[in-house]
CSV table of C-alpha atoms and ligand atoms in Angstrom, one decimal:
chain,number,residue,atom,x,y,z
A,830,UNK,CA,88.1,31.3,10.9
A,831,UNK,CA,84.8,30.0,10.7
A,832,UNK,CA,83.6,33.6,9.6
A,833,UNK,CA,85.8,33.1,6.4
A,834,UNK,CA,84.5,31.0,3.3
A,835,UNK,CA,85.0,27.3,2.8
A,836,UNK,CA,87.5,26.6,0.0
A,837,UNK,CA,88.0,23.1,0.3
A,838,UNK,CA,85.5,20.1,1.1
A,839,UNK,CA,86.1,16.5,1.9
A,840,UNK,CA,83.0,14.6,1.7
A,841,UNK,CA,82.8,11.1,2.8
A,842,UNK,CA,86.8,10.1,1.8
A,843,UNK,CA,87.8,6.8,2.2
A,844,UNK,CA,90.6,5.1,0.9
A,845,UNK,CA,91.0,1.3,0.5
A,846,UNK,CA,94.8,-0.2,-0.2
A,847,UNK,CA,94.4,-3.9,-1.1
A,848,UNK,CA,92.2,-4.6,2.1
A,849,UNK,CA,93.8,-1.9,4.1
A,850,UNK,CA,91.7,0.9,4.7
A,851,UNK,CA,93.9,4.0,5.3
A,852,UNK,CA,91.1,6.5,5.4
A,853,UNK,CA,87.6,5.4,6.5
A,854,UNK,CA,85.0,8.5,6.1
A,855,UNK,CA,86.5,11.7,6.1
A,856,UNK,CA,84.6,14.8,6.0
A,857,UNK,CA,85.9,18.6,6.7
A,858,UNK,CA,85.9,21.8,5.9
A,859,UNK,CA,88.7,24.1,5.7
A,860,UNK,CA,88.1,27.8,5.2
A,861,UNK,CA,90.2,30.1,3.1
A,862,UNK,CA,93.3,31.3,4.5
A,863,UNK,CA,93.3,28.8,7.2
A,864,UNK,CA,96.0,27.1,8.4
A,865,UNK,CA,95.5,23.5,9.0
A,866,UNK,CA,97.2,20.6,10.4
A,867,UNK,CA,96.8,17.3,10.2
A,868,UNK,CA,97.8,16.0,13.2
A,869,UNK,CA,98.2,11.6,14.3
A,870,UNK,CA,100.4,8.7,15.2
A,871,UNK,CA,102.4,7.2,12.0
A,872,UNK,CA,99.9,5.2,9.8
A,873,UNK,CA,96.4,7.2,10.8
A,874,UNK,CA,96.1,8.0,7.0
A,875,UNK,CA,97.6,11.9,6.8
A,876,UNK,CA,99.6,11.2,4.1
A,877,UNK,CA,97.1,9.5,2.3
A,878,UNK,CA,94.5,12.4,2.6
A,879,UNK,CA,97.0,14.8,1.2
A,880,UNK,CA,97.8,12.8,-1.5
A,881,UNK,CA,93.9,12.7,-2.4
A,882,UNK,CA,93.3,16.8,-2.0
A,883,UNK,CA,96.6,17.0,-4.5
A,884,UNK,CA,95.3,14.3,-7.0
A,885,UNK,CA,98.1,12.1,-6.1
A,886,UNK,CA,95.7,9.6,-5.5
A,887,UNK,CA,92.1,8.6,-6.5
A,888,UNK,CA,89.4,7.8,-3.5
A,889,UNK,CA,87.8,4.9,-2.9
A,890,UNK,CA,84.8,7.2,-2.2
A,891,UNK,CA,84.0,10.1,-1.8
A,892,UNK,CA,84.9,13.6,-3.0
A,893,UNK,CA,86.8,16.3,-3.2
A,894,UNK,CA,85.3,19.9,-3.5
A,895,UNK,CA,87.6,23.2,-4.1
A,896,UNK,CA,85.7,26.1,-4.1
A,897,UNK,CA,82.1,24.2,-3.8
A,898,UNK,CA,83.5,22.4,-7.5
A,899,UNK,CA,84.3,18.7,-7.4
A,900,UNK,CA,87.8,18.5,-8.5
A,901,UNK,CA,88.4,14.4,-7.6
A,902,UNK,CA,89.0,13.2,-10.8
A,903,UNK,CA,90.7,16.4,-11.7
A,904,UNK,CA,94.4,15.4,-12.8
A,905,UNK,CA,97.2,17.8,-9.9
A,906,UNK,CA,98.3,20.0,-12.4
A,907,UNK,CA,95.0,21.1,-13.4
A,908,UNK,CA,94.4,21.8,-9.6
A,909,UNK,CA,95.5,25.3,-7.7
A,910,UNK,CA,97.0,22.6,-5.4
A,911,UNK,CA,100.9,22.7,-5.0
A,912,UNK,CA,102.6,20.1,-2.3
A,913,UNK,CA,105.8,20.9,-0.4
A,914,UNK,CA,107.4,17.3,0.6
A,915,UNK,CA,110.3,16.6,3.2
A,916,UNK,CA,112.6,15.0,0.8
A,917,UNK,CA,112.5,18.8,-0.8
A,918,UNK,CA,112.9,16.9,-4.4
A,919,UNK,CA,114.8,20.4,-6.0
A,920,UNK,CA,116.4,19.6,-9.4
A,921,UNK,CA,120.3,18.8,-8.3
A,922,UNK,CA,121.4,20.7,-11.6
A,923,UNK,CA,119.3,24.1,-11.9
A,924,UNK,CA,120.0,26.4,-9.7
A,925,UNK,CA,118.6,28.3,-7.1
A,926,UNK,CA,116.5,30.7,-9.4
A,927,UNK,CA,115.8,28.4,-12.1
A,928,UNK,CA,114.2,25.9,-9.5
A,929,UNK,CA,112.0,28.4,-8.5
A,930,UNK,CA,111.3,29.3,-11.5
A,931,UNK,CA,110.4,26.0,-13.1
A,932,UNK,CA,106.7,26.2,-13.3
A,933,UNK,CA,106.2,29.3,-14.6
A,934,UNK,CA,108.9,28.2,-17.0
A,935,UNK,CA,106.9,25.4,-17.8
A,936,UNK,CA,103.2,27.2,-18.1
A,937,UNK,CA,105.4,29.7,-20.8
A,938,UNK,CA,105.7,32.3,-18.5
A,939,UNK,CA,107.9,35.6,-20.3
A,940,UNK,CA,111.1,36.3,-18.7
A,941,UNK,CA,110.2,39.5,-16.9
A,942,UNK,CA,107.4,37.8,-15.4
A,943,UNK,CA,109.5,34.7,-14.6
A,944,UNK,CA,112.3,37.5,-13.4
A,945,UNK,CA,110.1,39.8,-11.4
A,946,UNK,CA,108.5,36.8,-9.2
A,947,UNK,CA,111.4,34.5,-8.9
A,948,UNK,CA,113.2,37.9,-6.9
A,949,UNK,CA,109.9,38.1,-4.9
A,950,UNK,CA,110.0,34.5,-3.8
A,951,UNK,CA,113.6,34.7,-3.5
A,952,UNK,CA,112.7,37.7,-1.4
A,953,UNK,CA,109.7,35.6,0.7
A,954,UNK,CA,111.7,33.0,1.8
A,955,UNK,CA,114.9,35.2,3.0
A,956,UNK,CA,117.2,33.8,-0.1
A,957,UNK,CA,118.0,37.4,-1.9
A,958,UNK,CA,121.3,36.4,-3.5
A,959,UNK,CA,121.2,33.0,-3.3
A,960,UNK,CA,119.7,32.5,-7.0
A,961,UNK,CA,122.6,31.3,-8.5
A,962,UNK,CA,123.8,28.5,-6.1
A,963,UNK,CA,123.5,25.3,-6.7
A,964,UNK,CA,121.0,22.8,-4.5
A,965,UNK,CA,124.5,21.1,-3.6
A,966,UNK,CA,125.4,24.2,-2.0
A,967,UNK,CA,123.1,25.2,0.3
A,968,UNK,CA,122.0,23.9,3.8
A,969,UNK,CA,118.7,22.0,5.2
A,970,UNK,CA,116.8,24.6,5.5
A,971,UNK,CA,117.8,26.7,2.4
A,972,UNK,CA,116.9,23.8,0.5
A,973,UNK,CA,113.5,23.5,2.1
A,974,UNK,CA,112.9,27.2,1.8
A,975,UNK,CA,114.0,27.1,-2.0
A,976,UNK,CA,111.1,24.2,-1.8
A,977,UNK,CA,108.4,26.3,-0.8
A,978,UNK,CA,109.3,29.2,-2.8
A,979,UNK,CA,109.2,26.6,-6.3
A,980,UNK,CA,105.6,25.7,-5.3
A,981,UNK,CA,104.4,29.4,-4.0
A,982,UNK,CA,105.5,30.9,-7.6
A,983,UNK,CA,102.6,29.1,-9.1
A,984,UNK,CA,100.4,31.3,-6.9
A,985,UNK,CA,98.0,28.5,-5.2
A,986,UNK,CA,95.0,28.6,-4.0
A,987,UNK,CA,96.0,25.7,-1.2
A,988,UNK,CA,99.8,24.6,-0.3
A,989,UNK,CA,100.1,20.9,0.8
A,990,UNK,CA,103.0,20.4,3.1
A,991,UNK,CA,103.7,16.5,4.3
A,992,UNK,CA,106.6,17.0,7.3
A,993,UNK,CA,108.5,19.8,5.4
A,994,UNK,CA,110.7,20.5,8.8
A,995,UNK,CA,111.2,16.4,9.4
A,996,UNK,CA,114.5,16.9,8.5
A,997,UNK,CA,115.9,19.7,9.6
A,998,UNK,CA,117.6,19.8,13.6
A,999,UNK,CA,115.5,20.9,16.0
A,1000,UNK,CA,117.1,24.7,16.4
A,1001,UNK,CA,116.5,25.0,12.5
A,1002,UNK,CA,113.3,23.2,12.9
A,1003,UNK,CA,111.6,25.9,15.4
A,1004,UNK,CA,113.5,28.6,13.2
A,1005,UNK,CA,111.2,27.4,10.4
A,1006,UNK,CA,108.1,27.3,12.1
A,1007,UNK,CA,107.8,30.8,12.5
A,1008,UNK,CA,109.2,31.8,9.0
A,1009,UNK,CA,106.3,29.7,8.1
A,1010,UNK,CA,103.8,31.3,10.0
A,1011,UNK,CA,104.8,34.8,8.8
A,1012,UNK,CA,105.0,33.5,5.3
A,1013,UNK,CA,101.2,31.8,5.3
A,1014,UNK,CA,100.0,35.0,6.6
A,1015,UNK,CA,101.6,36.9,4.7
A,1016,UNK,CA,100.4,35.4,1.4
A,1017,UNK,CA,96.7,34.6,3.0
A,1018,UNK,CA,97.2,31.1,1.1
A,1019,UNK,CA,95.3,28.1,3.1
A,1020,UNK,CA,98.1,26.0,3.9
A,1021,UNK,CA,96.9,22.3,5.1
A,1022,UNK,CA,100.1,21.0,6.9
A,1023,UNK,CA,101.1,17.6,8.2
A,1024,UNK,CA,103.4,16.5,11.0
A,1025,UNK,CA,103.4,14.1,13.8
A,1026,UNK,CA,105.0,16.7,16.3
A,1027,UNK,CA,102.0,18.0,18.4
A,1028,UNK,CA,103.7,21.3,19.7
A,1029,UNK,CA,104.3,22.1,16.1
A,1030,UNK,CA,100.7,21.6,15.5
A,1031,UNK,CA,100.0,24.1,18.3
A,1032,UNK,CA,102.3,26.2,17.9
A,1033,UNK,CA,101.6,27.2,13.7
A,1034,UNK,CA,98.2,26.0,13.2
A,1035,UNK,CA,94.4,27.9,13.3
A,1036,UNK,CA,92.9,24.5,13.6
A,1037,UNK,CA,94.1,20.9,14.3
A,1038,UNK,CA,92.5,17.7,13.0
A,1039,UNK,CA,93.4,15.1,15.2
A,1040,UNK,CA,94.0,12.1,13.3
A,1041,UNK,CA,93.8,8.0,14.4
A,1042,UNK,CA,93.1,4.9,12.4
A,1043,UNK,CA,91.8,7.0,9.5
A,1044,UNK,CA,89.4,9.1,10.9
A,1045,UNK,CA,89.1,12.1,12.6
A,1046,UNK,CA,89.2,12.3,16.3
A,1047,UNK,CA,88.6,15.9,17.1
A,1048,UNK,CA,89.1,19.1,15.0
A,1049,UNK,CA,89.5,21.9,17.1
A,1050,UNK,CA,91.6,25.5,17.4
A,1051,UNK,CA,94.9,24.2,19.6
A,1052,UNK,CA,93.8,25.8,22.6
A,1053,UNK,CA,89.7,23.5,22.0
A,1054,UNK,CA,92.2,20.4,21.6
A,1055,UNK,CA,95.0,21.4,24.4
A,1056,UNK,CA,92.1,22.6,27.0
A,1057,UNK,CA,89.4,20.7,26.0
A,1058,UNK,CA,90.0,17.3,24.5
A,1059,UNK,CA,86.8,15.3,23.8
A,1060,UNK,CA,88.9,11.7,24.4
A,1061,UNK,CA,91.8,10.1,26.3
A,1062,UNK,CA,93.1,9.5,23.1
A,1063,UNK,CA,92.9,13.2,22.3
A,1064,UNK,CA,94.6,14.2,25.8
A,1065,UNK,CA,97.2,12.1,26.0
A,1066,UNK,CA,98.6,12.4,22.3
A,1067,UNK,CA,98.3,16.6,23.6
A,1068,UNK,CA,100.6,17.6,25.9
A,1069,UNK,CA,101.5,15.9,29.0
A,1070,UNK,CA,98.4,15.1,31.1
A,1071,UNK,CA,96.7,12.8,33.9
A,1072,UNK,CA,94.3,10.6,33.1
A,1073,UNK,CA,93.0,8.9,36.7
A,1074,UNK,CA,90.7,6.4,36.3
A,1075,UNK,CA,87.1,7.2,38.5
A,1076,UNK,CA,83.7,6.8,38.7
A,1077,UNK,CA,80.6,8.9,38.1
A,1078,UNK,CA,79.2,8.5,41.6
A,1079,UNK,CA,76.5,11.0,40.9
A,1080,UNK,CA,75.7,13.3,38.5
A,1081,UNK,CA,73.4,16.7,39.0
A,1082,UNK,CA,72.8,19.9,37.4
A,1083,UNK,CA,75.8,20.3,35.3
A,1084,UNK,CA,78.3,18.8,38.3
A,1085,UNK,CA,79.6,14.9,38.2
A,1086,UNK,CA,81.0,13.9,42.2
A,1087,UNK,CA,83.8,11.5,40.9
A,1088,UNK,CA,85.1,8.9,43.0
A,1089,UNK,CA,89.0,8.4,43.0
A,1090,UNK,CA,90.6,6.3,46.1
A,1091,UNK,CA,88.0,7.5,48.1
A,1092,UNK,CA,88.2,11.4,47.4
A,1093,UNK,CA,84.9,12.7,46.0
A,1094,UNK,CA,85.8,14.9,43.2
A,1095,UNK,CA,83.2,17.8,41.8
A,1096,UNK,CA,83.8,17.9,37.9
A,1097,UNK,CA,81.9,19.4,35.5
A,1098,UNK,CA,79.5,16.8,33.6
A,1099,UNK,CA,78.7,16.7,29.8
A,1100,UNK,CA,75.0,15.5,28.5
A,1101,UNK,CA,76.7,12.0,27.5
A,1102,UNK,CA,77.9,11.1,31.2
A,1103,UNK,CA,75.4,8.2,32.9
A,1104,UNK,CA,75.4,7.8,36.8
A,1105,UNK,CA,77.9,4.7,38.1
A,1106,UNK,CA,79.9,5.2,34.9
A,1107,UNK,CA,84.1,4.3,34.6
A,1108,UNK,CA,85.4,7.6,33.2
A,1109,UNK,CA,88.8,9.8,33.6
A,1110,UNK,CA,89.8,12.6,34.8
A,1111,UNK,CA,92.4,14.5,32.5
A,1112,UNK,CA,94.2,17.2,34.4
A,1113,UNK,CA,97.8,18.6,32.6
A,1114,UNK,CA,100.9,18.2,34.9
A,1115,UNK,CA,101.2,21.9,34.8
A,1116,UNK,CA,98.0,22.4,35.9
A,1117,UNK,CA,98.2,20.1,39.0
A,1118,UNK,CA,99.9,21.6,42.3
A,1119,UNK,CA,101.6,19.9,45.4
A,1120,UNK,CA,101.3,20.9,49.0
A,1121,UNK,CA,102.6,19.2,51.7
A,1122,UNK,CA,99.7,21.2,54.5
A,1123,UNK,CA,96.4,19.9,53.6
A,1124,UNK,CA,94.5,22.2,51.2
A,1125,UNK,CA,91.1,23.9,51.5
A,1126,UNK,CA,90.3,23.0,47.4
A,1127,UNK,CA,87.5,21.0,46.4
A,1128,UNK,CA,89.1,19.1,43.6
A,1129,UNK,CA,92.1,17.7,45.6
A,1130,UNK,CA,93.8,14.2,45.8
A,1131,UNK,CA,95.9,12.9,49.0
A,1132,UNK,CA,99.3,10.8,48.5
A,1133,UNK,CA,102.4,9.7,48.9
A,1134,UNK,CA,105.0,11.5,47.1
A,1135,UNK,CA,107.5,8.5,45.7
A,1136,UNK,CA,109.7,10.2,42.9
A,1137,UNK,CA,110.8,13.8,42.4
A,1138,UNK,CA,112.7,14.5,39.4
A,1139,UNK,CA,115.0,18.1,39.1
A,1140,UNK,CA,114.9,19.3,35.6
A,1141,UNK,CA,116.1,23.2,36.1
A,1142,UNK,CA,113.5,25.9,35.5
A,1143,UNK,CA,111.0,22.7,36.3
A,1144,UNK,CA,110.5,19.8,38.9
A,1145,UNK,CA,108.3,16.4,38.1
A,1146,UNK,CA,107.1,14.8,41.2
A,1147,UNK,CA,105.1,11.7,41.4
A,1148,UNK,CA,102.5,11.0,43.7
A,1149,UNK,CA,100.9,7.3,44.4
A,1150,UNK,CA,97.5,7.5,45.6
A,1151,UNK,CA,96.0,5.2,48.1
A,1152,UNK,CA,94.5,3.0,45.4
A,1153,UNK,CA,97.9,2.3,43.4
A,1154,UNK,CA,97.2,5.1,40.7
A,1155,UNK,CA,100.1,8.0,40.3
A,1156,UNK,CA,99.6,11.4,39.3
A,1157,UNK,CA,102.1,13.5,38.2
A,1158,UNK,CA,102.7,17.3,39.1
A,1159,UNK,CA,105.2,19.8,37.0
A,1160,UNK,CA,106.2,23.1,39.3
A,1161,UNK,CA,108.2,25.2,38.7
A,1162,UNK,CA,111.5,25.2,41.4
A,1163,UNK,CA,111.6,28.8,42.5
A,1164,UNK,CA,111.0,28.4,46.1
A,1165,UNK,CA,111.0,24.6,46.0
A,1166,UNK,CA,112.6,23.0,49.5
A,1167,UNK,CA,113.0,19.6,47.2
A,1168,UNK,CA,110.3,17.7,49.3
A,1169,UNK,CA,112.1,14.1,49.6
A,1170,UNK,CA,110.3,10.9,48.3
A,1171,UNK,CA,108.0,8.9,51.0
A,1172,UNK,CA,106.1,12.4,52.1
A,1173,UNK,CA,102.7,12.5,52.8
A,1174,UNK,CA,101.3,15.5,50.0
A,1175,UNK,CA,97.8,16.9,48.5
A,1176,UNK,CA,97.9,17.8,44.8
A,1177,UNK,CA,94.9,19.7,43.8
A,1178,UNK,CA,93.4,21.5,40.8
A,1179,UNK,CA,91.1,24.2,40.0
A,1180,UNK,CA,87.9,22.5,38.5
A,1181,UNK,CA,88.0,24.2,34.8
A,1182,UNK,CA,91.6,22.2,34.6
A,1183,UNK,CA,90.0,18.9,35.1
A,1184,UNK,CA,87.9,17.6,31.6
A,1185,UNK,CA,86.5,14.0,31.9
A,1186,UNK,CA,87.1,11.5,29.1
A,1187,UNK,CA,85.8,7.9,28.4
A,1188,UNK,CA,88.8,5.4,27.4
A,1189,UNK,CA,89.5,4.9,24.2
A,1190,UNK,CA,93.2,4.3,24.2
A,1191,UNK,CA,92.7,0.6,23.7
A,1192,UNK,CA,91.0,1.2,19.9
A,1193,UNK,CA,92.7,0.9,17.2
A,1194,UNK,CA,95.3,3.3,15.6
B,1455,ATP,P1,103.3,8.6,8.6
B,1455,ATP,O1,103.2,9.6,9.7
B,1455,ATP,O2,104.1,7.4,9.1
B,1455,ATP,O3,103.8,9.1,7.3
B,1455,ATP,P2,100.5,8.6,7.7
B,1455,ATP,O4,99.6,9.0,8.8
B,1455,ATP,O5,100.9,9.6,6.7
B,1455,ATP,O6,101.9,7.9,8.4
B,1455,ATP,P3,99.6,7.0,5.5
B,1455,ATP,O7,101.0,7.1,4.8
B,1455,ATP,O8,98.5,7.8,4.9
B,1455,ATP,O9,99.8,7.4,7.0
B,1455,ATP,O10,99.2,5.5,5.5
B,1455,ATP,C1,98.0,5.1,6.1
B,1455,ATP,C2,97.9,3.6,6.0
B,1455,ATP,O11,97.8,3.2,4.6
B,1455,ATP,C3,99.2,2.9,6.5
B,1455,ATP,O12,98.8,1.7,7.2
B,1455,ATP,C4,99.9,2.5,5.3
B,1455,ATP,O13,100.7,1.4,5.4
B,1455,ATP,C5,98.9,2.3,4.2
B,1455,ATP,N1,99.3,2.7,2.9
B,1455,ATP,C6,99.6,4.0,2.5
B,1455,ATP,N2,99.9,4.0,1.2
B,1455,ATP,C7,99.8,2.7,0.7
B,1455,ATP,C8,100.0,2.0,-0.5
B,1455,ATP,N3,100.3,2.7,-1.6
B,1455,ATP,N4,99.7,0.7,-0.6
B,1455,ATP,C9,99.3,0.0,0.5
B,1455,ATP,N5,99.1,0.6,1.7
B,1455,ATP,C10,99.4,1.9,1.8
């Protein structure tokens, strides 16, 4: 992506609500093309961002730059900025095409223009035939779909979606996702996209900004946030993972020895680790593995297996280790003999699966 121009710049965003700051220094780039997500915990200030790139709202400070020009005072319309909500706000008595339509309607557009691109959204969004209906009379996700074809008709250069799929079912939801996808690439338009759903984030997006308490935590490709998260923050609100609590017993030509319950862990270190330090160890469930022999791995804990849950294709088993902590380890339940709570077992981990984290759960969303 990063081979692509920038289109939009945030520079130094903040945004102060009575006292309430809901953005507190934002700055990013997002190339053309891209598709971005804006990912956080209810309240870390996505909305509020959005609302600034469409002109919904004025900064506190800061700016705004489309195309290298600084649009922040610029009123929406004059902006190629369109936003898709999750209420879908359609007009209850146009129909189908004539909702679509609308803002070519309204910039004086001539009927065979208006004609010739309401079939093509129509067409985009899998509605062919559907013009004439009536918002009343469609479902969910036709509504939503009707939506995103009203604010692709305008042709912008960046489409703004807060939660557009928050209120559809879950088998609709996933359904959407990819007619998304195909759509965005499709059109090449930069889409910057918000949800609170973090497989939907990595599942659709180029890049994620991780979100908390106004600010960005890490902005990364999903795979950069999913396999390499920069803070426990960051892991945990990713996927399912471990964080064990350890400490830096020594550190040495790229290698940390980490001390948990008395195992000596090899990890790999970063420039920012200092010998004796508290840190943790974030290894996914999936990538942890259970063994009841003792195994020959360098990076391997030894416990007491005390819950083992059956979930189908997939087991969770908890293991306490001798200091009190519990790790817990997802496998899959092809040849699984259903080892019975109370078992001495090993879980290890190939080192690239194990990133080390400082703690910043505690800070504030
Ligand atoms: P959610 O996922 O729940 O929609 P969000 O990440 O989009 O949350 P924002 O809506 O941007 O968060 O809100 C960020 C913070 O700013 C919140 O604490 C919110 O209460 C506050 N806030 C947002 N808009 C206003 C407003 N108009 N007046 C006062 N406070 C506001």
């Amino acid at each position: 992506m990063s081979d692509r121009p920038v289109l939009l710049s945030l520079r130094g965003l903040r945004k102060t609500f009575d006292t309430q700051e809901a953005v507190s220094g934002l700055d990013l780039e997002v190339f053309a093309g891209e598709f971005l997500t804006l990912l956080g915990p209810s309240g870390c200030g996505k909305t509020t961002t959005l609302r600034i790139i469409a002109g919904l709202e004025m900064p506190s400070a800061g700016s705004v730059l489309l195309d290298g020009q600084d649009i922040t005072a610029l009123a929406p319309e004059k902006r190629a900025v369109n936003t898709v909500f999750q209420n879908y706000a359609l007009f209850p008595h146009m129909n189908v095409a004539k909702n679509i339509a609308y803002g070519l309607r309204m910039r004086g557009a001539g009927k065979e223009e208006i004609a010739r691109k309401t079939a093509e959204m129509l067409e985009l969004v899998q509605l062919t035939g559907y013009g004439k209906r009536m918002p009343g009379q469609l479902s969910g996700g036709q509504r939503q779909r009707v939506a995103i074809a009203r604010s692709l008709i305008l042709s912008p250069r960046i489409l703004l979606l807060d939660e557009p799929l928050g209120a559809l079912d879950l088998q609709l939801r996933r359904q959407m996702q990819v007619e998304l996808k195909r759509m965005q690439q499709k059109l090449g338009i930069t889409f910057i996209y918000i949800t609170h759903d973090q497989e939907e984030a990595l599942l659709m997006s180029d890049r994620v900004a991780l979100m908390r308490g106004g600010r960005f935590v890490q902005v990364g490709t999903p795979l950069e946030l999913y396999e390499h998260p920069q803070t426990a923050f960051a892991a945990s609100f990713i996927g399912e993972t471990n964080l064990i609590a350890g400490r830096a017993a020594a550190v040495k030509e790229g290698e940390v020895l980490l001390d948990i319950a008395g195992f000596s862990l090899p990890c790999e270190s970063f420039d920012w680790i200092t010998p004796g330090e508290e840190l943790l160890l974030c290894v996914r469930a999936q990538r942890m593995h259970l063994s009841t022999e003792p195994v020959n791995a360098p990076c391997r804990l030894k416990g007491e297996l005390v819950e083992n849950h059956y979930a189908g294709g997939e087991r969770t088993s908890l293991v306490r280790l001798p200091d009190g902590q519990t790790v817990r380890v997802r496998h899959s339940t092809e040849n699984d003999a259903g080892l019975a709570p109370g078992s001495e077992v090993f879980c290890w981990w190939n080192m690239p699966s194990g990133v080390l984290v400082r703690d910043d759960r505690e800070e504030g969303q």
